[in-house]
CSV table of C-alpha atoms and ligand atoms in Angstrom, one decimal:
chain,number,residue,atom,x,y,z
A,5,MET,CA,-70.9,-5.5,-90.4
A,6,ILE,CA,-67.4,-5.2,-92.0
A,7,ASP,CA,-65.5,-3.5,-89.2
A,8,PHE,CA,-67.2,-3.6,-85.8
A,9,SER,CA,-65.1,-0.9,-84.2
A,10,GLU,CA,-65.8,1.6,-87.0
A,11,TRP,CA,-69.5,0.6,-87.1
A,12,PHE,CA,-69.8,1.1,-83.3
A,13,HIS,CA,-68.2,4.6,-83.3
A,14,ASN,CA,-70.3,5.7,-86.3
A,15,ILE,CA,-73.6,4.5,-84.9
A,16,LEU,CA,-73.0,6.2,-81.5
A,17,GLU,CA,-72.7,9.4,-83.4
A,18,GLU,CA,-75.3,8.9,-86.1
A,19,ALA,CA,-78.0,7.6,-83.7
A,20,GLU,CA,-77.2,10.5,-81.4
A,21,ILE,CA,-76.3,8.3,-78.4
A,22,ILE,CA,-73.2,10.2,-77.2
A,23,ASP,CA,-70.9,12.8,-78.5
A,24,SER,CA,-67.3,11.7,-78.1
A,25,ARG,CA,-65.7,15.0,-79.0
A,26,TYR,CA,-65.6,16.3,-75.4
A,27,PRO,CA,-62.0,17.4,-74.9
A,28,ILE,CA,-61.0,14.9,-72.2
A,29,LYS,CA,-60.0,11.4,-73.2
A,30,GLY,CA,-62.4,8.8,-72.0
A,31,MET,CA,-65.2,11.2,-71.1
A,32,ASN,CA,-68.2,11.7,-73.3
A,33,VAL,CA,-71.5,13.6,-73.5
A,34,TRP,CA,-74.8,11.8,-73.3
A,35,LEU,CA,-77.1,13.2,-76.0
A,36,PRO,CA,-80.9,13.3,-75.4
A,37,TYR,CA,-81.7,10.2,-77.4
A,38,GLY,CA,-78.9,8.2,-75.7
A,39,PHE,CA,-80.0,9.6,-72.3
A,40,GLN,CA,-83.5,8.2,-72.8
A,41,LEU,CA,-82.0,4.8,-73.6
A,42,ARG,CA,-79.9,5.1,-70.5
A,43,LYS,CA,-82.8,6.1,-68.4
A,44,HIS,CA,-85.1,3.2,-69.4
A,45,THR,CA,-82.2,0.7,-68.9
A,46,LEU,CA,-81.6,2.1,-65.4
A,47,LYS,CA,-85.3,1.9,-64.6
A,48,ILE,CA,-85.3,-1.9,-65.2
A,49,LEU,CA,-82.3,-2.4,-62.9
A,50,ARG,CA,-83.8,-0.1,-60.2
A,51,ASN,CA,-87.0,-2.1,-60.3
A,52,ILE,CA,-85.1,-5.3,-59.8
A,53,LEU,CA,-82.8,-4.0,-57.0
A,54,ASP,CA,-85.6,-2.1,-55.2
A,55,ARG,CA,-87.3,-5.3,-54.3
A,56,ASP,CA,-84.8,-5.8,-51.4
A,57,HIS,CA,-82.0,-3.3,-51.7
A,58,GLN,CA,-82.2,0.3,-50.6
A,59,GLU,CA,-80.9,3.1,-52.9
A,60,THR,CA,-78.4,5.5,-51.3
A,61,LEU,CA,-75.9,8.2,-52.4
A,62,PHE,CA,-72.4,8.6,-51.1
A,63,PRO,CA,-70.0,11.5,-51.8
A,64,LEU,CA,-67.7,11.4,-54.8
A,65,LEU,CA,-64.6,12.1,-52.9
A,66,ILE,CA,-62.6,9.7,-50.7
A,67,PRO,CA,-59.9,10.9,-48.2
A,68,GLU,CA,-56.5,9.4,-49.0
A,69,ASP,CA,-56.0,7.6,-45.7
A,70,GLN,CA,-59.5,5.9,-46.1
A,71,LEU,CA,-58.8,4.8,-49.7
A,72,GLU,CA,-55.4,3.4,-48.7
A,73,LYS,CA,-56.5,1.5,-45.6
A,74,GLU,CA,-57.2,-1.7,-47.4
A,75,SER,CA,-53.8,-2.5,-48.9
A,76,ILE,CA,-54.7,-5.2,-51.5
A,77,HIS,CA,-57.6,-3.1,-52.7
A,78,VAL,CA,-55.6,0.1,-53.1
A,79,LYS,CA,-52.8,-1.8,-54.8
A,80,GLY,CA,-55.3,-2.9,-57.4
A,81,PHE,CA,-56.4,0.6,-58.1
A,82,GLU,CA,-53.3,2.8,-57.4
A,83,ASP,CA,-52.5,3.3,-61.1
A,84,GLU,CA,-56.1,4.4,-61.9
A,85,VAL,CA,-57.0,7.0,-59.2
A,86,TYR,CA,-57.5,10.6,-60.0
A,87,TRP,CA,-56.5,12.9,-57.1
A,88,ILE,CA,-57.6,16.3,-56.0
A,89,THR,CA,-54.7,18.1,-54.4
A,90,HIS,CA,-55.9,21.7,-54.2
A,91,GLY,CA,-59.0,23.6,-53.1
A,92,GLY,CA,-58.6,26.8,-55.1
A,93,LEU,CA,-55.1,28.0,-54.4
A,94,THR,CA,-54.8,26.1,-51.1
A,95,LYS,CA,-52.9,22.8,-51.1
A,96,LEU,CA,-55.1,20.3,-49.2
A,97,ASN,CA,-53.6,18.6,-46.1
A,98,LYS,CA,-55.1,15.4,-47.1
A,99,LYS,CA,-55.4,14.5,-50.8
A,100,LEU,CA,-58.9,13.5,-52.0
A,101,ALA,CA,-59.6,10.7,-54.5
A,102,LEU,CA,-62.3,10.7,-57.1
A,103,ARG,CA,-64.0,7.3,-56.3
A,104,PRO,CA,-62.8,4.5,-58.6
A,105,THR,CA,-65.5,2.4,-56.9
A,106,SER,CA,-67.0,3.0,-53.5
A,107,GLU,CA,-65.9,0.3,-51.0
A,108,THR,CA,-63.7,2.7,-49.1
A,109,ALA,CA,-66.3,5.5,-49.2
A,110,MET,CA,-69.0,3.3,-47.8
A,111,TYR,CA,-67.4,0.8,-45.4
A,112,PRO,CA,-66.2,3.3,-42.8
A,113,MET,CA,-69.9,4.4,-42.6
A,114,PHE,CA,-71.1,0.8,-42.4
A,115,SER,CA,-68.9,0.4,-39.3
A,116,LEU,CA,-70.9,3.2,-37.7
A,117,TRP,CA,-74.2,1.9,-38.8
A,118,ILE,CA,-73.8,-1.8,-37.9
A,119,ARG,CA,-73.9,-2.7,-34.2
A,120,SER,CA,-76.0,-5.9,-33.8
A,121,HIS,CA,-77.1,-9.0,-35.8
A,122,THR,CA,-80.5,-7.3,-36.0
A,123,ASP,CA,-78.9,-4.6,-38.3
A,124,LEU,CA,-78.1,-7.4,-40.8
A,125,PRO,CA,-78.4,-8.1,-43.6
A,126,LEU,CA,-77.7,-4.6,-45.0
A,127,LYS,CA,-78.2,-4.3,-48.8
A,128,ILE,CA,-77.7,-1.0,-50.5
A,129,TYR,CA,-76.9,0.3,-53.9
A,130,GLN,CA,-76.1,3.5,-55.7
A,131,ILE,CA,-76.0,4.5,-59.4
A,132,VAL,CA,-73.2,7.1,-59.7
A,133,ASN,CA,-70.3,8.2,-61.8
A,134,THR,CA,-66.9,6.7,-61.0
A,135,PHE,CA,-63.5,7.7,-62.3
A,136,ARG,CA,-60.7,5.3,-63.5
A,137,TYR,CA,-57.6,6.6,-65.1
A,138,GLU,CA,-57.5,3.7,-67.7
A,139,THR,CA,-54.2,3.3,-69.4
A,140,LYS,CA,-55.5,0.8,-72.0
A,141,HIS,CA,-57.0,2.2,-75.2
A,142,THR,CA,-60.3,4.0,-74.2
A,143,ARG,CA,-63.5,3.5,-76.2
A,144,PRO,CA,-66.8,5.2,-75.7
A,145,LEU,CA,-69.1,3.2,-73.2
A,146,ILE,CA,-66.7,0.2,-73.3
A,147,ARG,CA,-63.6,1.6,-71.6
A,148,VAL,CA,-64.1,5.1,-70.2
A,149,ARG,CA,-62.4,7.2,-67.7
A,150,GLU,CA,-65.6,8.5,-66.3
A,151,ILE,CA,-68.1,5.6,-65.9
A,152,THR,CA,-71.3,7.6,-65.9
A,153,THR,CA,-73.7,4.8,-64.8
A,154,PHE,CA,-71.8,2.8,-62.2
A,155,LYS,CA,-74.4,0.6,-60.6
A,156,GLU,CA,-72.8,-0.7,-57.5
A,157,ALA,CA,-74.5,-2.8,-54.8
A,158,HIS,CA,-72.9,-3.6,-51.4
A,159,THR,CA,-74.2,-6.1,-48.9
A,160,VAL,CA,-73.3,-7.1,-45.3
A,161,HIS,CA,-74.1,-10.4,-43.6
A,162,GLY,CA,-73.7,-12.3,-40.4
A,163,THR,CA,-72.3,-15.5,-41.8
A,164,MET,CA,-70.2,-16.7,-44.7
A,165,GLU,CA,-73.1,-18.9,-45.9
A,166,GLU,CA,-75.4,-15.9,-46.2
A,167,ALA,CA,-72.7,-14.0,-48.2
A,168,GLU,CA,-72.4,-17.1,-50.5
A,169,GLU,CA,-76.2,-17.1,-50.9
A,170,GLN,CA,-76.1,-13.4,-51.7
A,171,VAL,CA,-73.6,-14.0,-54.5
A,172,GLN,CA,-76.0,-16.5,-56.0
A,173,GLU,CA,-78.9,-14.1,-55.5
A,174,ALA,CA,-76.9,-11.3,-57.3
A,175,ILE,CA,-76.3,-13.7,-60.2
A,176,ARG,CA,-80.0,-14.4,-60.4
A,177,LEU,CA,-80.8,-10.7,-60.4
A,178,TYR,CA,-78.3,-9.9,-63.1
A,179,LYS,CA,-79.6,-12.8,-65.2
A,180,GLU,CA,-83.0,-11.3,-65.0
A,181,PHE,CA,-81.7,-7.9,-66.0
A,182,PHE,CA,-79.8,-9.2,-69.0
A,183,ASN,CA,-82.7,-11.4,-70.1
A,184,SER,CA,-84.9,-8.4,-70.2
A,185,LEU,CA,-82.4,-6.7,-72.4
A,186,ALA,CA,-82.1,-9.8,-74.6
A,187,ILE,CA,-78.3,-9.9,-74.0
A,188,PRO,CA,-76.7,-13.3,-73.8
A,189,TYR,CA,-73.9,-14.0,-71.3
A,190,ILE,CA,-71.6,-16.7,-70.0
A,191,ILE,CA,-71.0,-16.8,-66.3
A,192,THR,CA,-67.6,-17.9,-65.0
A,193,LYS,CA,-65.5,-17.6,-61.9
A,194,ARG,CA,-62.5,-15.5,-62.7
A,195,PRO,CA,-59.1,-17.1,-62.2
A,196,PRO,CA,-57.5,-16.0,-58.8
A,197,TRP,CA,-55.0,-13.6,-60.6
A,198,ASP,CA,-57.9,-11.7,-62.2
A,199,LYS,CA,-60.3,-11.3,-59.2
A,200,PHE,CA,-61.4,-8.0,-57.8
A,201,PRO,CA,-58.7,-6.5,-55.5
A,202,GLY,CA,-59.6,-7.5,-52.0
A,203,SER,CA,-62.2,-10.1,-52.8
A,204,ASN,CA,-62.1,-13.8,-52.0
A,205,TYR,CA,-63.4,-14.6,-55.5
A,206,THR,CA,-65.1,-12.9,-58.5
A,207,ILE,CA,-67.9,-14.2,-60.6
A,208,ALA,CA,-68.2,-12.4,-64.0
A,209,PHE,CA,-70.7,-12.1,-66.8
A,210,ASP,CA,-69.3,-11.8,-70.3
A,211,THR,CA,-71.0,-11.3,-73.6
A,212,LEU,CA,-69.6,-11.7,-77.1
A,213,LEU,CA,-69.3,-8.7,-79.4
A,214,PRO,CA,-69.7,-9.0,-83.2
A,215,ASP,CA,-65.9,-8.9,-83.8
A,216,GLY,CA,-65.5,-12.1,-81.7
A,217,LYS,CA,-64.1,-10.5,-78.6
A,218,THR,CA,-65.8,-10.8,-75.2
A,219,LEU,CA,-66.8,-7.9,-73.0
A,220,GLN,CA,-67.1,-8.2,-69.3
A,221,ILE,CA,-70.5,-6.7,-68.5
A,222,ALA,CA,-71.0,-7.5,-64.8
A,223,THR,CA,-69.1,-8.8,-61.8
A,224,VAL,CA,-70.2,-10.2,-58.4
A,225,HIS,CA,-67.6,-10.3,-55.7
A,226,ASN,CA,-67.5,-12.3,-52.4
A,227,LEU,CA,-65.4,-10.0,-50.1
A,228,GLY,CA,-65.4,-12.4,-47.1
A,229,GLN,CA,-64.1,-10.6,-44.1
A,230,THR,CA,-61.3,-8.7,-45.7
A,231,PHE,CA,-62.9,-5.3,-45.7
A,232,SER,CA,-64.8,-5.8,-42.4
A,233,LYS,CA,-61.5,-6.4,-40.7
A,234,THR,CA,-59.9,-3.4,-42.3
A,235,PHE,CA,-62.8,-1.0,-41.6
A,236,ASN,CA,-63.9,-2.6,-38.3
A,237,ILE,CA,-67.4,-3.7,-39.4
A,238,LYS,CA,-68.4,-5.7,-36.3
A,239,PHE,CA,-71.7,-6.9,-34.9
A,240,GLU,CA,-73.0,-8.5,-31.8
A,241,THR,CA,-74.2,-12.0,-32.3
A,242,PRO,CA,-77.4,-13.3,-30.6
A,243,THR,CA,-75.1,-14.9,-28.0
A,244,GLY,CA,-73.3,-11.7,-27.2
A,245,GLU,CA,-70.0,-12.2,-29.0
A,246,HIS,CA,-68.6,-9.6,-31.4
A,247,GLU,CA,-67.8,-10.8,-34.8
A,248,TYR,CA,-66.6,-9.3,-38.1
A,249,ALA,CA,-69.2,-9.2,-40.8
A,250,TYR,CA,-69.2,-10.9,-44.2
A,251,GLN,CA,-69.6,-8.8,-47.3
A,252,THR,CA,-70.4,-8.9,-51.0
A,253,CYS,CA,-70.5,-6.3,-53.8
A,254,TYR,CA,-71.5,-6.4,-57.4
A,255,GLY,CA,-71.6,-3.9,-60.2
A,256,LEU,CA,-72.3,-3.0,-63.8
A,257,SER,CA,-71.3,0.0,-65.9
A,258,ASP,CA,-71.9,1.9,-69.2
A,259,ARG,CA,-70.9,-1.3,-70.9
A,260,ILE,CA,-74.6,-2.4,-70.6
A,261,ILE,CA,-75.6,0.3,-73.1
A,262,ALA,CA,-72.6,-0.7,-75.2
A,263,SER,CA,-73.8,-4.3,-75.3
A,264,ILE,CA,-77.4,-3.4,-76.1
A,265,ILE,CA,-76.0,-1.5,-79.1
A,266,ALA,CA,-73.4,-4.0,-80.2
A,267,VAL,CA,-75.2,-7.3,-79.6
A,268,HIS,CA,-78.4,-6.4,-81.5
A,269,GLY,CA,-77.3,-3.8,-84.1
A,270,ASP,CA,-77.1,-4.7,-87.8
A,271,ASP,CA,-76.0,-3.0,-91.0
A,272,SER,CA,-78.9,-0.6,-90.9
A,273,GLY,CA,-78.1,0.6,-87.4
A,274,LEU,CA,-79.5,0.0,-83.9
A,275,ARG,CA,-82.2,-2.6,-83.1
A,276,LEU,CA,-83.4,-1.6,-79.6
A,277,PRO,CA,-85.3,-4.0,-77.4
A,278,PRO,CA,-88.7,-2.4,-76.8
A,279,LYS,CA,-88.3,-2.2,-73.0
A,280,VAL,CA,-85.5,0.4,-73.4
A,281,ALA,CA,-86.2,2.0,-76.8
A,282,PRO,CA,-86.8,5.8,-76.3
A,283,TYR,CA,-89.7,5.4,-78.7
A,284,GLN,CA,-91.3,2.0,-79.2
A,285,ILE,CA,-93.5,3.2,-82.0
A,286,ILE,CA,-92.9,5.8,-84.7
A,287,ILE,CA,-95.9,7.0,-86.5
A,288,VAL,CA,-95.3,8.2,-90.1
A,289,PRO,CA,-98.1,10.0,-91.9
A,290,ILE,CA,-98.2,9.3,-95.6
A,291,ILE,CA,-99.6,12.5,-96.9
A,292,PHE,CA,-101.1,13.5,-100.2
A,293,LYS,CA,-102.3,17.0,-100.6
A,294,GLU,CA,-106.0,16.7,-100.5
A,295,GLU,CA,-106.3,14.3,-97.6
A,296,ALA,CA,-103.4,15.8,-95.5
A,297,GLU,CA,-105.6,17.1,-92.7
A,298,GLU,CA,-107.6,13.9,-92.4
A,299,VAL,CA,-104.4,11.8,-92.2
A,300,MET,CA,-102.8,14.0,-89.6
A,301,LYS,CA,-105.9,13.9,-87.5
A,302,ALA,CA,-106.0,10.1,-87.6
A,303,CYS,CA,-102.3,9.9,-86.8
A,304,GLU,CA,-102.8,12.1,-83.7
A,305,GLU,CA,-105.7,10.0,-82.6
A,306,ILE,CA,-103.7,6.8,-82.9
A,307,ARG,CA,-100.8,8.4,-81.1
A,308,TYR,CA,-103.1,9.3,-78.1
A,309,ARG,CA,-104.7,5.9,-78.1
A,310,LEU,CA,-101.3,4.1,-78.0
A,311,GLU,CA,-99.9,6.5,-75.4
A,312,ASP,CA,-103.0,5.9,-73.2
A,313,SER,CA,-102.2,2.2,-73.3
A,314,GLY,CA,-98.7,2.9,-72.0
A,315,PHE,CA,-96.6,2.8,-75.2
A,316,ARG,CA,-93.8,5.3,-75.9
A,317,VAL,CA,-94.8,6.9,-79.2
A,318,LYS,CA,-93.5,9.5,-81.5
A,319,LEU,CA,-95.5,11.1,-84.3
A,320,ASP,CA,-92.9,12.2,-86.9
A,321,ASP,CA,-94.7,15.0,-88.6
A,322,ARG,CA,-91.5,16.7,-90.0
A,323,ASP,CA,-91.9,18.1,-93.5
A,324,ILE,CA,-89.4,15.7,-95.1
A,325,ARG,CA,-89.9,12.6,-97.3
A,326,ALA,CA,-91.3,9.6,-95.6
A,327,GLY,CA,-88.4,7.5,-97.0
A,328,ARG,CA,-85.9,9.6,-95.0
A,329,LYS,CA,-87.9,9.1,-91.9
A,330,TYR,CA,-87.9,5.4,-92.4
A,331,TYR,CA,-84.2,5.4,-92.8
A,332,GLU,CA,-83.6,7.5,-89.7
A,333,TRP,CA,-85.8,5.6,-87.4
A,334,GLU,CA,-84.4,2.3,-88.6
A,335,MET,CA,-80.9,3.6,-87.9
A,336,LYS,CA,-82.0,4.7,-84.5
A,337,GLY,CA,-83.4,1.3,-83.7
A,338,ALA,CA,-87.1,2.1,-83.0
A,339,PRO,CA,-88.8,-1.3,-82.8
A,340,LEU,CA,-92.0,-0.5,-84.7
A,341,ARG,CA,-93.0,2.0,-87.4
A,342,ILE,CA,-96.7,2.6,-88.2
A,343,GLU,CA,-97.4,4.1,-91.6
A,344,ILE,CA,-100.8,5.7,-92.1
A,345,GLY,CA,-102.1,6.9,-95.4
A,346,PRO,CA,-105.5,7.8,-96.8
A,347,ARG,CA,-106.0,4.4,-98.4
A,348,ASP,CA,-105.3,2.7,-95.0
A,349,LEU,CA,-107.8,5.0,-93.3
A,350,LYS,CA,-110.5,4.0,-95.8
A,351,LYS,CA,-109.8,0.4,-95.1
A,352,LYS,CA,-109.6,1.0,-91.3
A,353,VAL,CA,-106.1,-0.5,-91.2
A,354,VAL,CA,-102.5,0.6,-90.6
A,355,VAL,CA,-99.3,-0.8,-91.9
A,356,VAL,CA,-96.8,-1.8,-89.2
A,357,ALA,CA,-93.1,-2.3,-90.0
A,358,ARG,CA,-90.9,-4.3,-87.6
A,359,ARG,CA,-87.3,-3.1,-87.2
A,360,ASP,CA,-85.9,-6.5,-86.3
A,361,THR,CA,-87.2,-8.5,-89.3
A,362,LYS,CA,-88.1,-5.5,-91.5
A,363,GLU,CA,-91.4,-7.3,-92.1
A,364,LYS,CA,-94.5,-5.2,-92.9
A,365,ILE,CA,-97.9,-6.2,-91.6
A,366,GLU,CA,-101.4,-4.8,-92.0
A,367,ILE,CA,-103.3,-4.4,-88.8
A,368,LYS,CA,-107.0,-3.6,-88.3
A,369,LEU,CA,-107.4,-0.4,-86.3
A,370,GLU,CA,-109.9,-2.0,-83.9
A,371,ASN,CA,-107.4,-4.3,-82.3
A,372,LEU,CA,-104.3,-2.2,-82.7
A,373,GLU,CA,-103.2,-2.0,-79.0
A,374,GLU,CA,-103.4,-5.8,-78.5
A,375,LYS,CA,-101.6,-6.6,-81.7
A,376,ILE,CA,-98.8,-4.1,-81.1
A,377,ASP,CA,-98.3,-5.4,-77.6
A,378,LYS,CA,-97.9,-8.9,-79.0
A,379,ILE,CA,-95.5,-7.8,-81.7
A,380,LEU,CA,-93.3,-5.9,-79.2
A,381,HIS,CA,-93.0,-9.0,-77.0
A,382,ASP,CA,-92.2,-11.0,-80.1
A,383,ILE,CA,-89.4,-8.6,-81.0
A,384,THR,CA,-87.8,-9.0,-77.6
A,385,ARG,CA,-88.1,-12.8,-77.9
A,386,MET,CA,-86.6,-12.7,-81.4
A,387,LEU,CA,-83.7,-10.5,-80.5
A,388,ARG,CA,-83.0,-12.7,-77.5
A,389,GLU,CA,-83.1,-16.0,-79.5
A,390,GLU,CA,-81.0,-14.5,-82.3
A,391,ALA,CA,-78.4,-13.2,-79.9
A,392,TRP,CA,-78.1,-16.4,-77.9
A,393,LYS,CA,-77.8,-18.4,-81.0
A,394,LYS,CA,-75.0,-16.3,-82.3
A,395,MET,CA,-73.1,-16.5,-79.0
A,396,ARG,CA,-73.6,-20.3,-78.7
A,397,GLU,CA,-72.3,-20.8,-82.2
A,398,ASN,CA,-69.2,-19.0,-81.2
A,399,ILE,CA,-68.3,-21.2,-78.2
A,400,ARG,CA,-66.0,-23.9,-79.4
A,401,THR,CA,-64.2,-26.7,-77.7
A,402,ALA,CA,-60.5,-27.4,-78.5
A,403,PRO,CA,-58.7,-30.8,-78.1
A,404,ASN,CA,-55.3,-29.2,-77.5
A,405,LEU,CA,-53.6,-25.9,-77.1
A,406,LYS,CA,-52.3,-25.7,-80.7
A,407,GLU,CA,-55.9,-26.1,-82.0
A,408,ALA,CA,-57.1,-23.5,-79.4
A,409,LYS,CA,-54.6,-21.0,-80.7
A,410,LYS,CA,-55.6,-21.7,-84.3
A,411,ILE,CA,-59.3,-21.3,-83.6
A,412,ILE,CA,-58.8,-18.1,-81.7
A,413,GLU,CA,-56.7,-16.6,-84.5
A,414,GLU,CA,-59.0,-17.7,-87.3
A,415,LYS,CA,-62.5,-17.5,-85.8
A,416,LYS,CA,-62.1,-15.6,-82.5
A,417,GLY,CA,-65.0,-16.3,-80.2
A,418,ILE,CA,-64.8,-18.3,-77.0
A,419,ILE,CA,-62.9,-21.6,-76.5
A,420,SER,CA,-63.8,-24.0,-73.8
A,421,PHE,CA,-61.4,-26.7,-72.6
A,422,PRO,CA,-60.7,-28.9,-69.5
A,423,TRP,CA,-58.2,-27.3,-67.0
A,424,CYS,CA,-56.7,-28.6,-63.8
A,425,GLY,CA,-57.1,-25.2,-62.0
A,426,ASN,CA,-53.4,-24.8,-61.0
A,427,GLU,CA,-52.3,-21.2,-61.2
A,428,GLU,CA,-48.9,-22.0,-62.7
A,429,CYS,CA,-50.4,-24.2,-65.3
A,430,GLY,CA,-53.1,-21.5,-66.1
A,431,LYS,CA,-50.4,-18.8,-66.6
A,432,ASN,CA,-48.5,-21.2,-68.7
A,433,ILE,CA,-51.5,-21.7,-71.0
A,434,GLU,CA,-52.0,-17.9,-71.3
A,435,GLU,CA,-48.3,-17.5,-72.1
A,436,LYS,CA,-48.4,-20.3,-74.8
A,437,ILE,CA,-51.4,-19.0,-76.7
A,438,LYS,CA,-51.2,-15.3,-75.8
A,439,VAL,CA,-54.9,-15.1,-74.8
A,440,ASP,CA,-56.3,-14.7,-71.3
A,441,ILE,CA,-58.3,-17.3,-69.4
A,442,LEU,CA,-61.7,-15.7,-69.0
A,443,GLY,CA,-62.8,-17.9,-66.2
A,444,VAL,CA,-64.0,-21.3,-65.1
A,445,SER,CA,-67.1,-23.3,-64.3
A,446,GLU,CA,-67.2,-26.7,-62.6
A,447,ALA,CA,-66.3,-29.6,-64.9
A,448,LYS,CA,-69.4,-31.8,-65.4
A,449,LYS,CA,-67.5,-34.8,-66.8
A,450,LYS,CA,-64.1,-36.3,-66.1
A,451,SER,CA,-61.3,-35.4,-68.4
A,452,SER,CA,-57.6,-34.3,-68.3
A,453,CYS,CA,-56.2,-30.8,-68.3
A,454,ILE,CA,-55.4,-29.5,-71.9
A,455,ASN,CA,-52.0,-28.4,-70.8
A,456,CYS,CA,-50.5,-30.6,-68.0
A,457,GLY,CA,-52.7,-33.7,-68.4
A,458,LYS,CA,-53.6,-33.9,-64.7
A,459,GLU,CA,-57.3,-34.4,-63.8
A,460,ALA,CA,-59.3,-31.4,-64.9
A,461,GLU,CA,-61.4,-29.8,-62.1
A,462,TYR,CA,-62.8,-27.1,-64.3
A,463,LYS,CA,-64.2,-26.3,-67.7
A,464,ALA,CA,-62.3,-23.2,-68.5
A,465,PHE,CA,-63.0,-20.5,-71.1
A,466,LEU,CA,-60.5,-18.5,-73.2
A,467,ALA,CA,-61.3,-15.5,-75.4
A,468,LYS,CA,-59.8,-12.3,-76.7
A,469,THR,CA,-61.3,-9.6,-74.5
A,470,TYR,CA,-62.0,-5.9,-74.4
B,6,PR8,C1,-66.3,-3.2,-58.7
B,6,PR8,N1,-67.2,-2.6,-56.6
B,6,PR8,O1,-65.8,-2.1,-58.8
B,6,PR8,P1,-65.4,-4.0,-61.0
B,6,PR8,N2,-65.3,1.5,-68.4
B,6,PR8,C2,-66.5,0.9,-68.5
B,6,PR8,N3,-66.8,-0.1,-67.7
B,6,PR8,C3,-65.9,-0.5,-66.8
B,6,PR8,C4,-64.7,0.1,-66.6
B,6,PR8,C5,-64.3,1.2,-67.5
B,6,PR8,N4,-63.2,1.8,-67.4
B,6,PR8,N5,-64.0,-0.6,-65.6
B,6,PR8,C6,-64.9,-1.5,-65.1
B,6,PR8,N6,-66.0,-1.5,-65.8
B,6,PR8,C7,-67.0,-3.7,-57.5
B,6,PR8,C8,-68.4,-4.1,-57.8
B,6,PR8,C9,-68.5,-2.1,-56.5
B,6,PR8,C10,-69.3,-2.9,-57.6
B,6,PR8,C11,-67.2,-2.3,-65.6
B,6,PR8,O2,-66.2,-4.2,-59.7
B,6,PR8,O3,-64.1,-3.3,-60.9
B,6,PR8,C12,-66.9,-3.8,-65.8
B,6,PR8,O4,-68.0,-4.4,-66.6
B,6,PR8,O5,-65.4,-5.4,-61.6
B,6,PR8,C13,-66.9,-4.4,-64.4
B,6,PR8,O6,-67.4,-5.7,-64.4
B,6,PR8,C14,-67.9,-3.5,-63.7
B,6,PR8,O7,-67.7,-2.2,-64.3
B,6,PR8,C15,-67.7,-3.4,-62.2
B,6,PR8,O8,-66.4,-3.1,-61.9
């Protein structure tokens, strides 16, 4: 991949994921193939969240006074809010915001719903579109002004410990989600100057894109009692006192699809993990005139057999050259292709081609389902291992700031280094090397801060980011 940015834009178009020609900056059209990819990805997340969250749906519009009630929160979003000022020709008395996220839509309702400790914990989520008037350069799926798959979860608890535990639980859920998509991640606590507006702290997942820049793909926020105090979310404890609740929220966006595409793709196009591929298996008939009917019949039979076993299958019977079909489905990332010709039928075998390794294997028809299932699992494992390896190889340590700057400029990727945790020192580091601190994890061994030399409390990470 010579130029990632160009590759990414081209593949979105060629593989028919989205059409970015819609005449509003930062807003795109999901095409049918992209929509299928989106649907299967959302299904995985819904299955995970549905275990103990309830799905809801709140209105898109938020009244001005409600959005502005939490002052730190609104300060963080004020540059990004789209406003509705008119209904037809009538000027509205109260402006309405298109939700940039839904805390201020949901929490006034939570204060009506929650009365007693028996109403807790409350765990809900919704998958909706949100709007952010991004001023930074927009990019399809990566930085959009209409986030079309904003998956936001919001929880309410009776104690700070429970909210802490929920943060850990959310991290576990998101790990499971990313693992099933074979997407590698690093998890860090954002520095205080980069946390979600109104939160006590923010934990973020970042992945590495092929150009060496990181992409934030999920965040988990501990909101403490900030919003419950603003929106009066109170409950009666078992001993009859009234206390403000503790909250968390966590979310993901269209960047999930962006990372599936970017992390696994190669020079021939997409390589989709089988769990989310619109078609897991493409059947291509190899037809010669005299046996055409027989081959087509066999292809259809195999298609029904595989569909019966739960695989998503497409029989590509278009009247074009087989080579063109191979090229197209490779580009669109279908994990497996089955080629069926008259000679194979006589031998009672089919030829299966893997998209990940481009390997071709002959499989006996009698144990087709079982073999295919195994191969699909193996493809996910392979994609996962390859992606993690690539990411790990691009996390480097730096002995001093000069060296860190050099590595970032020459190799990009992620740099880890010991840091004291002091805000002034952190900002000084960012100033010196002109790259942002991504976040921190606890330091496992004793060392001194790369900048000020004091004892390092944290292992910090630096990277060029999207
Ligand atoms: C919250 N409230 O809102 P967050 N384009 C694509 N993806 C984006 C964009 C954008 N313009 N902006 C953010 N994201 C909390 C948690 C409810 C849920 C993605 O958190 O502001 C980023 O990956 O951190 C970000 O981590 C995620 O949305 C959640 O947004």
